[in-house]
Amino acid sequence: MNYENMNDIINYWKYELKQVFKDAGVIIFFLVVPFAYPVLYGIIYNPEIVHEVPMVVVDLSHSSSSREFIRKNDASPEVKIVAIVTGMEEAIRMTDKKEAYGILVIPKEFSKNLHTERKAVVKLYCDMSSLLYYKAFLLTATEVSLDMGKELLIENLPGNSSKMDEITANPVNHESIALYNPQNGFATFLLPAILVLVIQQTLLLGVGMLAGTRRSSRHTGPTFPEARISQVLWGRFFAYLTIYMIVCFWALIVVPHLFKLPQMASFYTIALFALPYLSACIFFSMAISCFVKSREIPMMIFVFTSLPLLFISGISWPGSSIPVFWEWVSYIFPSTFGIRGFIKINSAGAELPLISFEYMMLWIQAFVFFIITFSLYQFNARGQGLSKEHFMMTVGKKSR
Amino acid sequence: MTTSGKNIQSGLEVTKREVKRLFSNKVYLFCMFVAPLFCLLFFLSLMHKGLPTDLPLALVDLDNSSSSGNLARQLDTFEGTQIIFQTSDFSEAREIMQKGEIYGILLIPGNFAKDAVSGKQPKLSFYTNNSYLIAGSLLFRDLKTISVLASASVGLQTGRAKGYTDDRIMTQLQPIVIDTHPIGNPWLNYSVYLNNIIIPGILQLMIFCVTVYSIGIEIKERTTRKWLRTGNNSLFISLIGKLIPQTILFLICGLIIYATLYGGMNFPFNGSIFSMLLLLFLFIIAGQAFGVFMIGVLPTLRLGLSFACIWGMISFSICGFSFPVTAMYPPVQALSNLFPLRHYFLIYVDQALNGREILFSWEHYIAMTAFLILPFLVFKPLTFAIRHAKHEL
């Protein structure tokens, strides 16, 4: 590339940056949303876990064992026993009024069974409005029942040493280690995916809006010679890249720090990863923007896609269970590999060689969308009616 | 003609004009039908299994005995899990976990079988990748079960040696059993859990956008005078006449969604049809009222639409269907009341999922109706914007 070319690209870069900062609508998408949104979501999800979920107990046993069982449930951080009632009807009424989200029924023969070596069955009814309530109740009740069961067994075995008791009650021990999200937090799980997705979606909206403005403005200028298409294209690319390097720094490095999300990747790893992701996103947006005819339509058409894109990335609904057809569809979008790759490097601490598939796919996407954008620009520049205006920019002339 | 007769007449004229506008711009058709129905199809087919099955995990077997092999086979028969990788090198398994190919690792220590029967209490370790919350939780459940089962099978061996019956041994090992009844969604079906809110949420986003767009585009293209004149120079009549055909189209889309979810897919529906239809209707007009408010507060098309998009997207998080509102910070809890989808979710839980009496949801029906006040708050600025419509950039 000779000096003249470089100069042109720099001029287009400056011109496009000016266009961005002239336009309040674009600033909303390029700067306000990427900066405010992550914080907003951070605040919503930052409590991470549910605790003290209210539960009502129907205690038909009225025994010291049943009271111990209740006390132990109440003592756990996840569950709070708000009332102990005598009848199921009363308990149901409490759940109807949302004073409790679960009912624990301790049977009449609870204590008798425990002391005569028969099974005691405790019933647990859960309101399924949130799976997290259900999980809190079920895990707590299971822990407590295993715990009390062990104690009972030891009590019922006379004469042995306590270590022996423990072994008989529990011949095999187990431990569970939750990796990469030790407290099972909701923000830790969902926020990284949102952060990556916001980058693609705001680029799509902002670049779309800029293109829509170019198309709809009645401003006319000299026809653009074909030879300069690549300079316009690279000028724009670098303009968006400049802005989004700052956005990436905020969304992928500062926000995780602010909300204490996992930050396993080094600055350089994130930077090296962000480069193909941003390139793919920018060319993807530029290619799509060639079809945008008005300023506002992108918002109506692109915003809702965030939800399918989030789910198709395999972060919530596991990737191994995504139907093959949708898996292939997901390969079109940079966000798929962006989200997957970012979670692997920043949450799970994988080094770049471990995510070579995602990394390569992002570069391939960047290249393919570059080719598509370039061809569309060329096609438009050949004087296909409306789209000719696309290249009617005075800056090219001025630089001469 | 009487005044009211004339008002109805001009309202009908506005409606006629609006219907023409709706059918002449493809973006309306896209937002009202294509987008929500595509999402309906997409999410239902994505989660058609209800629960993720065959979640991949790795087994690190350092024992290599017949009983560790048994354990692995047992785990593999669980519907939820599938061992896709076996190794004797833990760091290798962890690397695959970092690559995201597996969601969990079961580590069976060396001498596991020998230690178990000789009372040395060997320790099974299971690792779950909880950056994938759903997969991690489901695997945790299965791995926990297998560990308890492992303990039980050794207990059975030693117990039998002492001459106890299996029944007695099991009772000794687990004297208290939890019998779980998830009300309304006993299969813990994720499709039921998520799609009952995601799809109406998408519909609402589109209601916000279409309402804002259909008014904003008149301001932008300076056709407001014509619109108002058709409506007998009354903003009220012009608005009602404009919004009614949209209400009807959104209702049709909503009914298709309901028919698919509760008819075709047989999602839990334990309440009355009346209460859910009332909900759908109120939800749609509340969304429209909110849309009028948005363009009234920010009477330029792009700013109004930004408001619509942001409010519509935040609804998904703040309505509490995934992460419960009760666990959010108190100010966020208070804020959640300003989102129609929040009330929609609570009414849906009461009426469709739990089949409660309508009385228990009355507050939320009222709240949903209260959104209808919003347009009246912006009548003045909206009138001003419409009468002085300037061409924006």
PDB file of C-alpha atoms in Angstrom, chain A residues 145-157 160-174, chain B residues 116 119-122 147-156 158-159 162 164 168-175:
ATOM      1  CA  SER A 145     -31.873 -35.349  55.528  1.00  0.00           C
ATOM      2  CA  LEU A 146     -28.527 -36.967  54.707  1.00  0.00           C
ATOM      3  CA  ASP A 147     -26.943 -35.190  57.607  1.00  0.00           C
ATOM      4  CA  MET A 148     -29.624 -36.237  60.118  1.00  0.00           C
ATOM      5  CA  GLY A 149     -29.646 -39.740  58.689  1.00  0.00           C
ATOM      6  CA  LYS A 150     -25.967 -40.083  59.412  1.00  0.00           C
ATOM      7  CA  GLU A 151     -26.386 -38.895  62.976  1.00  0.00           C
ATOM      8  CA  LEU A 152     -29.261 -41.274  63.528  1.00  0.00           C
ATOM      9  CA  LEU A 153     -27.314 -44.231  62.245  1.00  0.00           C
ATOM     10  CA  ILE A 154     -24.478 -43.454  64.591  1.00  0.00           C
ATOM     11  CA  GLU A 155     -26.904 -43.130  67.503  1.00  0.00           C
ATOM     12  CA  ASN A 156     -28.457 -46.461  66.643  1.00  0.00           C
ATOM     13  CA  LEU A 157     -25.166 -48.332  66.552  1.00  0.00           C
ATOM     14  CA  ASN A 160     -18.528 -48.586  68.386  1.00  0.00           C
ATOM     15  CA  SER A 161     -15.897 -45.914  68.300  1.00  0.00           C
ATOM     16  CA  SER A 162     -17.073 -42.721  66.686  1.00  0.00           C
ATOM     17  CA  LYS A 163     -14.731 -43.018  63.708  1.00  0.00           C
ATOM     18  CA  MET A 164     -16.025 -46.503  62.993  1.00  0.00           C
ATOM     19  CA  ASP A 165     -19.585 -45.168  63.175  1.00  0.00           C
ATOM     20  CA  GLU A 166     -18.794 -42.521  60.700  1.00  0.00           C
ATOM     21  CA  ILE A 167     -17.367 -45.096  58.300  1.00  0.00           C
ATOM     22  CA  THR A 168     -20.333 -47.416  58.540  1.00  0.00           C
ATOM     23  CA  ALA A 169     -22.677 -44.528  57.908  1.00  0.00           C
ATOM     24  CA  ASN A 170     -20.654 -43.270  55.038  1.00  0.00           C
ATOM     25  CA  PRO A 171     -18.357 -45.844  53.457  1.00  0.00           C
ATOM     26  CA  VAL A 172     -17.584 -43.585  50.497  1.00  0.00           C
ATOM     27  CA  ASN A 173     -17.068 -39.882  50.879  1.00  0.00           C
ATOM     28  CA  HIS A 174     -17.597 -37.370  48.149  1.00  0.00           C
TER      29      HIS A 174
ATOM     30  CA  ALA B 116     -14.171 -48.667  50.323  1.00  0.00           C
ATOM     31  CA  GLY B 119     -13.270 -48.911  55.772  1.00  0.00           C
ATOM     32  CA  LYS B 120     -10.727 -46.344  54.627  1.00  0.00           C
ATOM     33  CA  GLN B 121     -13.428 -44.008  53.309  1.00  0.00           C
ATOM     34  CA  PRO B 122     -12.121 -43.144  49.830  1.00  0.00           C
ATOM     35  CA  SER B 147     -21.884 -40.641  44.767  1.00  0.00           C
ATOM     36  CA  VAL B 148     -24.705 -41.464  47.160  1.00  0.00           C
ATOM     37  CA  LEU B 149     -25.374 -44.628  45.193  1.00  0.00           C
ATOM     38  CA  ALA B 150     -21.701 -45.577  45.427  1.00  0.00           C
ATOM     39  CA  SER B 151     -21.859 -45.185  49.137  1.00  0.00           C
ATOM     40  CA  ALA B 152     -25.033 -47.240  49.265  1.00  0.00           C
ATOM     41  CA  SER B 153     -23.612 -50.075  47.196  1.00  0.00           C
ATOM     42  CA  VAL B 154     -20.627 -50.439  49.511  1.00  0.00           C
ATOM     43  CA  GLY B 155     -22.965 -50.184  52.478  1.00  0.00           C
ATOM     44  CA  LEU B 156     -25.017 -52.976  50.975  1.00  0.00           C
ATOM     45  CA  THR B 158     -20.853 -54.734  54.236  1.00  0.00           C
ATOM     46  CA  GLY B 159     -24.417 -54.890  55.503  1.00  0.00           C
ATOM     47  CA  LYS B 162     -23.532 -58.869  58.569  1.00  0.00           C
ATOM     48  CA  TYR B 164     -29.041 -57.523  57.202  1.00  0.00           C
ATOM     49  CA  ARG B 168     -33.009 -52.429  56.268  1.00  0.00           C
ATOM     50  CA  ILE B 169     -29.605 -51.354  55.035  1.00  0.00           C
ATOM     51  CA  MET B 170     -31.051 -48.764  52.668  1.00  0.00           C
ATOM     52  CA  THR B 171     -33.211 -47.399  55.440  1.00  0.00           C
ATOM     53  CA  GLN B 172     -30.186 -47.162  57.653  1.00  0.00           C
ATOM     54  CA  LEU B 173     -28.168 -45.389  55.013  1.00  0.00           C
ATOM     55  CA  GLN B 174     -30.918 -42.971  54.113  1.00  0.00           C
ATOM     56  CA  PRO B 175     -33.564 -42.859  56.834  1.00  0.00           C
TER      57      PRO B 175
END
